[in-house]
Coordinates of C-alpha atoms and ligand atoms in Angstrom, one line a residue:
M144 CA -9.5 25.9 10.9
N145 CA -10.4 24.9 7.4
P146 CA -7.6 24.6 5.1
F147 CA -7.9 26.0 1.8
L148 CA -6.4 25.5 -1.6
T149 CA -7.1 26.6 -5.3
P150 CA -5.4 25.4 -8.4
S151 CA -3.5 28.5 -8.1
I152 CA -2.6 28.4 -4.5
L153 CA -1.3 24.7 -5.4
I154 CA 0.9 25.9 -8.6
A155 CA 2.3 29.0 -6.6
L156 CA 3.3 26.6 -3.8
F157 CA 5.2 24.1 -6.3
C158 CA 6.7 27.3 -8.2
S159 CA 7.9 29.1 -5.4
V160 CA 9.8 25.9 -3.9
F161 CA 11.6 25.7 -7.0
L162 CA 12.5 29.2 -7.7
I163 CA 13.8 29.5 -4.2
D164 CA 15.6 26.0 -4.1
T165 CA 17.4 27.2 -7.8
V166 CA 18.2 30.3 -7.0
V167 CA 20.0 29.3 -3.7
D168 CA 21.7 26.6 -5.7
F169 CA 23.2 28.4 -8.2
L170 CA 24.3 31.5 -5.5
N171 CA 25.9 28.7 -3.6
L172 CA 28.0 27.4 -6.9
E173 CA 28.8 31.2 -7.1
A174 CA 30.3 31.2 -3.4
S175 CA 32.1 28.3 -4.3
K176 CA 34.3 29.9 -6.8
K177 CA 35.2 33.1 -4.6
P178 CA 39.1 33.2 -3.7
L179 CA 40.0 31.1 -0.8
P180 CA 40.8 33.0 2.7
A181 CA 44.1 32.4 3.9
S182 CA 43.2 29.8 6.4
L183 CA 41.7 27.6 3.7
K184 CA 44.7 27.6 1.6
D185 CA 46.3 24.6 3.0
V186 CA 43.1 22.5 2.3
Q187 CA 42.8 22.9 -1.5
T188 CA 45.3 23.9 -3.8
E189 CA 43.7 26.7 -6.8
E190 CA 43.4 23.4 -8.9
M191 CA 41.8 21.4 -6.4
K192 CA 39.6 24.2 -5.6
L193 CA 38.2 24.5 -9.3
R194 CA 37.6 20.8 -9.9
A195 CA 35.6 20.9 -6.5
S196 CA 33.6 23.9 -7.8
N197 CA 33.2 22.3 -11.3
Y198 CA 31.8 19.1 -9.6
L199 CA 29.2 21.2 -8.0
E200 CA 28.6 23.0 -11.1
K201 CA 27.7 19.8 -12.7
R202 CA 25.1 18.3 -10.4
V203 CA 23.5 22.1 -9.7
Y204 CA 22.9 22.0 -13.5
L205 CA 21.7 18.5 -13.2
G206 CA 19.4 19.3 -10.3
A207 CA 18.1 22.4 -12.0
T208 CA 17.1 20.3 -15.1
R209 CA 15.9 17.3 -12.9
S210 CA 13.3 20.2 -11.1
V211 CA 12.4 22.2 -14.1
F212 CA 11.6 18.8 -15.6
L213 CA 9.3 17.7 -12.4
L214 CA 7.7 20.9 -12.1
V215 CA 6.7 21.3 -15.9
S216 CA 5.4 18.1 -15.9
F217 CA 3.5 18.4 -12.8
L218 CA 2.0 21.5 -14.1
V219 CA 1.1 20.1 -17.7
L220 CA -0.6 16.9 -15.7
L221 CA -2.3 19.5 -13.6
G222 CA -3.7 21.4 -16.4
R223 CA -4.5 18.3 -18.3
G224 CA -7.0 17.1 -15.9
F225 CA -4.3 14.1 -15.3
F226 CA -5.3 13.8 -11.7
R227 CA -9.0 13.5 -12.7
S228 CA -8.4 11.0 -15.4
L229 CA -6.6 8.9 -13.0
Q230 CA -9.2 8.7 -10.6
N231 CA -11.6 7.7 -13.5
F232 CA -9.1 4.9 -14.2
S233 CA -9.0 3.6 -10.8
E234 CA -12.5 3.7 -10.5
H235 CA -12.8 1.8 -13.7
C236 CA -10.5 -0.7 -12.0
S237 CA -12.4 -1.4 -9.2
D238 CA -15.7 -0.2 -6.9
K239 CA -13.7 -0.6 -3.9
P240 CA -12.3 2.8 -2.5
M241 CA -9.0 1.2 -0.8
L242 CA -8.4 -0.3 -4.1
Q243 CA -9.0 2.8 -6.0
A244 CA -6.6 4.8 -3.7
I245 CA -3.8 1.9 -4.1
I246 CA -4.2 2.0 -7.9
F247 CA -4.0 6.1 -8.1
T248 CA -1.5 6.1 -5.7
L249 CA 0.8 3.3 -7.1
S250 CA 0.4 5.0 -10.4
L251 CA 1.6 8.4 -9.4
V252 CA 4.5 6.8 -7.2
L253 CA 5.8 4.5 -10.3
L254 CA 5.4 7.3 -12.6
N255 CA 7.8 9.5 -10.2
Q256 CA 10.6 6.7 -10.3
I257 CA 10.5 6.2 -13.5
A258 CA 11.0 9.9 -14.2
Q259 CA 13.9 9.7 -11.8
I260 CA 15.6 6.8 -13.5
P261 CA 17.5 9.1 -16.4
F262 CA 18.6 11.7 -13.8
S263 CA 20.1 9.3 -11.3
A264 CA 21.8 7.3 -13.8
Y265 CA 23.1 10.7 -15.5
S266 CA 24.4 11.4 -12.0
T267 CA 26.3 8.2 -11.5
F268 CA 27.7 7.2 -14.9
V269 CA 28.2 10.7 -16.5
I270 CA 29.2 13.1 -13.2
E271 CA 30.4 10.7 -10.4
E272 CA 32.3 8.6 -13.7
E273 CA 34.0 12.0 -14.8
F274 CA 35.2 12.8 -11.3
G275 CA 36.5 9.8 -10.6
F276 CA 33.9 8.4 -7.8
N277 CA 31.6 5.9 -9.5
R278 CA 32.3 2.3 -8.9
T279 CA 28.7 1.2 -9.7
T280 CA 28.3 -1.0 -12.5
P281 CA 25.1 -1.0 -14.5
K282 CA 24.6 -4.1 -12.8
I283 CA 24.7 -2.9 -9.5
F284 CA 22.9 0.3 -10.3
I285 CA 19.7 -1.8 -11.7
S286 CA 20.1 -4.5 -9.0
D287 CA 19.8 -1.4 -6.2
L288 CA 16.9 0.3 -8.3
M289 CA 14.9 -3.1 -8.2
K290 CA 15.7 -3.8 -4.6
S291 CA 15.0 -0.3 -3.5
L292 CA 11.5 -0.5 -5.4
F293 CA 10.7 -3.6 -3.7
V294 CA 11.6 -2.6 -0.6
G295 CA 9.5 0.7 -0.6
L296 CA 6.7 -0.8 -2.2
L297 CA 6.6 -3.6 0.4
L298 CA 7.2 -1.1 3.5
G299 CA 5.3 2.0 1.6
G300 CA 2.6 -0.6 0.4
T301 CA 1.7 -1.9 4.3
L302 CA 2.0 1.7 5.8
F303 CA 0.1 3.1 3.2
S304 CA -2.8 0.8 3.5
F305 CA -2.5 1.2 7.4
I306 CA -3.0 4.7 7.3
V307 CA -5.9 5.0 4.4
S308 CA -7.8 2.1 6.8
I309 CA -7.6 4.4 9.4
L310 CA -8.5 7.7 7.8
M311 CA -11.5 6.0 6.7
H312 CA -12.9 4.5 9.9
Y313 CA -11.5 6.7 12.7
G314 CA -12.5 10.6 11.2
A315 CA -11.8 12.9 14.1
N316 CA -9.3 10.8 16.0
A317 CA -7.3 9.4 12.7
G318 CA -4.4 11.4 13.1
W319 CA -3.3 10.3 16.7
I320 CA -4.1 6.4 15.9
I321 CA -2.2 6.6 12.7
W322 CA 0.9 8.4 14.5
L323 CA 0.8 5.6 17.3
G324 CA 1.0 2.9 14.7
Y325 CA 3.4 4.7 12.4
T326 CA 5.9 5.5 15.9
A327 CA 5.8 2.0 16.5
F328 CA 6.7 0.9 13.0
Q329 CA 9.3 3.1 12.8
F330 CA 11.0 1.7 16.0
F331 CA 10.5 -1.9 14.5
L332 CA 12.2 -0.7 11.5
V333 CA 15.2 1.1 13.4
W334 CA 15.4 -2.2 15.3
I335 CA 15.6 -4.6 12.3
A336 CA 17.0 -2.4 9.8
P337 CA 20.5 -3.3 10.4
V338 CA 20.0 -7.3 10.0
T339 CA 17.5 -6.9 7.1
L340 CA 17.6 -3.9 5.6
L341 CA 21.5 -2.9 5.4
P342 CA 22.7 -6.6 4.1
L343 CA 20.5 -6.2 1.3
F344 CA 22.8 -3.3 -0.1
L345 CA 26.0 -3.4 1.5
K346 CA 28.2 -6.7 2.8
L347 CA 29.6 -5.8 6.3
S348 CA 32.7 -7.9 7.9
P349 CA 34.0 -7.8 11.1
I350 CA 37.2 -5.6 11.2
T351 CA 40.6 -7.6 11.0
E352 CA 42.7 -7.8 14.1
G353 CA 45.4 -5.3 14.2
P354 CA 45.9 -2.0 15.5
L355 CA 42.5 -0.2 14.2
K356 CA 40.5 -2.6 16.0
T357 CA 42.6 -2.7 18.9
A358 CA 42.7 1.4 19.2
I359 CA 38.9 1.4 18.4
E360 CA 38.0 -0.8 21.2
S361 CA 40.0 0.7 23.8
Y362 CA 38.6 3.9 23.1
A363 CA 34.8 2.9 23.3
K364 CA 36.0 0.9 26.8
K365 CA 37.7 4.1 27.7
Q366 CA 34.5 6.0 27.2
S367 CA 32.1 2.9 28.4
F368 CA 30.4 2.6 25.2
S369 CA 28.7 -0.5 24.3
L370 CA 29.5 -1.8 21.2
D371 CA 28.9 -4.8 19.0
G372 CA 32.3 -4.4 17.3
A373 CA 33.7 -2.8 14.4
W374 CA 32.6 -3.5 11.0
I375 CA 33.9 -2.5 7.4
C376 CA 31.4 -2.2 4.9
D377 CA 32.0 -2.7 1.0
A378 CA 31.1 0.6 0.0
S379 CA 33.8 1.2 -2.7
K380 CA 32.0 -1.3 -4.8
R381 CA 29.7 2.0 -5.3
S382 CA 31.8 4.7 -4.9
A383 CA 34.6 5.8 -3.9
K384 CA 33.5 8.4 -1.2
S385 CA 34.3 7.7 2.4
N386 CA 31.9 7.8 5.7
A387 CA 31.5 6.3 9.0
F388 CA 28.5 5.7 11.2
F389 CA 26.7 3.5 13.7
T390 CA 23.6 1.4 13.6
G391 CA 21.3 -0.2 16.2
F392 CA 20.9 0.4 19.6
G393 CA 22.7 -0.5 23.2
R394 CA 24.6 -3.7 23.1
F395 CA 23.6 -4.3 19.4
R396 CA 25.0 -1.2 18.5
R397 CA 27.8 -1.7 15.4
L398 CA 29.7 0.6 14.3
V399 CA 30.3 0.9 10.4
L400 CA 33.4 1.9 8.5
F401 CA 33.3 2.4 4.8
D402 CA 36.4 0.6 3.3
T403 CA 37.0 3.9 1.6
L404 CA 37.5 5.6 4.7
I405 CA 40.1 2.8 6.1
E406 CA 41.9 2.9 2.8
K407 CA 42.1 6.6 2.7
H408 CA 42.7 8.0 6.6
P409 CA 45.5 7.3 9.0
E410 CA 44.4 5.7 12.3
S411 CA 44.4 8.7 14.2
E412 CA 41.8 10.4 11.8
I413 CA 39.7 7.4 12.2
I414 CA 39.6 7.4 16.0
A415 CA 38.6 11.3 15.8
I416 CA 35.8 10.2 13.2
V417 CA 34.6 7.5 15.7
A418 CA 35.0 9.7 18.8
H419 CA 32.7 11.9 17.1
E420 CA 30.0 9.6 16.0
A421 CA 30.1 8.3 19.5
G422 CA 29.8 11.9 20.9
H423 CA 26.2 12.0 18.5
F424 CA 25.3 9.3 21.1
K425 CA 26.9 10.2 24.4
L426 CA 25.6 13.6 23.9
G427 CA 22.0 12.4 23.3
H428 CA 21.8 13.8 19.9
I429 CA 19.9 10.3 18.8
W430 CA 17.5 10.5 21.3
K431 CA 16.7 14.0 20.7
H432 CA 16.5 13.5 16.9
S433 CA 14.0 10.6 17.4
L434 CA 11.8 12.3 19.9
A435 CA 11.9 15.5 17.6
T436 CA 11.0 13.7 14.1
T437 CA 8.4 11.6 16.1
L438 CA 6.7 14.9 17.1
A439 CA 7.2 16.5 14.0
S440 CA 5.2 13.2 12.6
L441 CA 2.2 13.8 14.8
V442 CA 2.2 17.1 13.3
V443 CA 2.4 15.2 10.0
F444 CA -0.5 13.2 10.6
L445 CA -2.8 15.4 12.2
A446 CA -2.4 18.0 9.1
I447 CA -2.9 15.1 6.7
Q448 CA -6.1 14.0 8.4
K449 CA -7.2 17.9 8.5
L450 CA -6.4 18.1 4.7
V451 CA -8.0 14.7 3.5
E452 CA -11.1 16.0 5.1
A453 CA -11.0 19.3 3.1
D454 CA -12.8 19.3 -0.6
S455 CA -10.6 22.1 -1.4
L456 CA -7.6 19.5 -1.1
Y457 CA -9.5 17.8 -4.1
S458 CA -10.7 20.4 -6.2
A459 CA -6.8 21.9 -6.2
F460 CA -6.0 18.9 -8.1
L461 CA -9.4 19.2 -10.0
V462 CA -10.6 15.3 -8.8
R463 CA -13.9 14.6 -6.9
P464 CA -13.7 14.5 -3.4
G465 CA -14.8 11.5 -1.3
N466 CA -11.9 8.8 -1.3
V467 CA -9.5 9.9 1.8
G468 CA -7.0 7.3 0.6
I469 CA -6.5 9.6 -3.0
G470 CA -6.4 12.4 -0.4
L471 CA -3.9 11.0 1.4
I472 CA -1.3 11.2 -1.5
L473 CA -2.6 14.8 -2.5
A474 CA -1.8 15.8 1.0
L475 CA 1.6 14.2 0.8
M476 CA 2.1 16.5 -2.2
V477 CA 1.3 19.3 -0.8
L478 CA 3.1 19.0 2.6
S479 CA 6.6 17.8 1.2
K480 CA 6.4 21.2 -0.6
L481 CA 5.6 23.1 2.6
S482 CA 8.0 20.8 4.5
F483 CA 10.9 23.1 2.5
F484 CA 10.0 25.9 4.4
L485 CA 10.4 24.1 7.7
S486 CA 13.8 22.6 6.8
P487 CA 16.1 25.4 8.1
I488 CA 15.0 24.6 11.5
G489 CA 16.1 20.7 11.3
A490 CA 19.4 22.0 9.6
Y491 CA 19.7 24.2 12.2
F492 CA 20.0 21.9 15.3
S493 CA 22.4 19.3 13.1
R494 CA 24.5 22.3 12.8
R495 CA 24.4 22.8 16.2
N496 CA 25.3 19.2 17.0
E497 CA 28.1 18.8 14.4
Y498 CA 30.0 21.4 16.3
A499 CA 28.9 19.7 19.7
A500 CA 30.2 16.1 18.6
D501 CA 33.4 17.8 17.3
Q502 CA 33.9 19.0 20.8
F503 CA 33.4 15.6 22.0
S504 CA 35.8 14.1 19.6
V505 CA 38.7 16.6 20.8
E506 CA 37.8 16.5 24.4
T507 CA 37.8 12.3 24.6
T508 CA 40.9 11.7 22.4
G509 CA 42.7 15.1 23.5
D510 CA 43.7 15.1 19.7
A511 CA 42.1 18.1 18.3
A512 CA 44.9 18.3 15.3
S513 CA 43.5 14.7 14.0
M514 CA 40.0 16.0 14.1
V515 CA 41.2 18.8 12.1
S516 CA 43.2 16.7 9.3
G517 CA 40.4 14.5 9.4
L518 CA 37.8 16.7 8.5
K519 CA 39.8 18.4 5.9
R520 CA 40.6 15.0 4.4
L521 CA 37.1 13.9 4.3
V522 CA 36.2 17.5 2.3
T523 CA 38.7 17.3 0.1
D524 CA 38.2 13.3 -0.6
N525 CA 34.7 13.9 -1.6
L526 CA 35.8 17.1 -3.5
G527 CA 33.7 19.2 -1.4
V528 CA 33.9 23.2 -2.0
L529 CA 35.3 25.1 1.1
Q530 CA 32.9 28.2 0.8
N531 CA 29.2 28.0 0.9
H532 CA 26.6 30.6 0.3
P533 CA 24.9 31.5 3.9
L534 CA 21.4 30.9 2.6
H535 CA 22.3 27.7 1.0
V536 CA 23.6 26.6 4.4
I537 CA 20.7 28.1 6.4
L538 CA 18.4 26.0 4.1
H539 CA 20.4 22.9 3.3
A540 CA 23.4 22.5 5.3
S541 CA 23.3 19.8 7.6
H542 CA 26.8 19.9 8.4
P543 CA 28.5 23.5 9.0
P544 CA 30.9 24.7 6.4
L545 CA 34.7 23.5 7.1
V546 CA 36.0 27.0 8.0
D547 CA 33.5 27.6 10.5
R548 CA 33.7 23.9 11.8
I549 CA 37.4 23.8 12.3
K550 CA 37.4 27.5 13.7
P551 CA 36.7 26.2 17.2
L552 CA 38.8 23.4 17.0
V553 CA 42.3 24.9 16.7
Ligands
LIG637 ZN1 28.1 13.9 12.8

């Protein structure tokens, strides 16, 4: 099968993703404003509910503005032959295909990054600030931006040159070879991230001696769950929102609790949340998820290999075919839009796992009440809305809406 693209198909793809995404976001906003059913009346007062949907409203409008801006920019750039000019520029700079591809891709990546900055700054310093979540200073904001750009360029650049050189030299088998290399790279990242990448952004310190530490350790021991201790991270430097997660594997596995979680939740709720996270491991969600994403990445690389070989990919963006490195970034732009239509599959399995992990927590702690009150507190403290539109749940929700989530627990 020869993938076939034209500028019109490309435009239709970008516009349809934009339309569906935006309409569903606004439907979800409307759903959040509906009167609460009796079962949720104790979670949010009328005033809190209004505040949560105001918070959602600001984010939906910001998201829609950003999407309009990015879509219009894309259409204007495409229509004005920008991609062709960029290709000419890269050929002017070097006669080596690899360098041309790097110049072409780096320009697009940097343009996109710069375009995102005002939206992300507005989100942090205006919206999050207004609702009392923001604790990021302009200094931390800029240093985070620089650090992630640096890490992104280093890792992304390495991966990009690897993929391009395989595409250039291995033709028909390229997809499989890239997949093997990429999978090895992923495992390496997962292995080194807790000690290299995470400390760049968060400061971890071992949890202090006390009843919480004892309770976490005795829970882990009872479940024979290997753990390299519980750690607290200074998430409060950036945001007042709370969370907890595990990082690393086997005996190097660390439990990371946001300091904000410890501030706000009683010990029994923290144990229920830790047990939920442990459930994701014990029930095999982590390895099943890794396996699924590894298989999905194979499909992506085989699709990339097919796409970069097709002249129609290049003509859709109005550039000359021939440089598979330039084809790679164009193929990724197409695939990222196509993946939107597959996102319900991942979201469905993620929601199913959340129910199972909640169940695991209740079974192993014997404390359903704390799981329920912990979930309620997480949603209200993070100003989540309690009612979502079904289409929004299908498309985006990695976690089930609160009302569905607590139903099996009470
Ligand atoms: Zn979970």
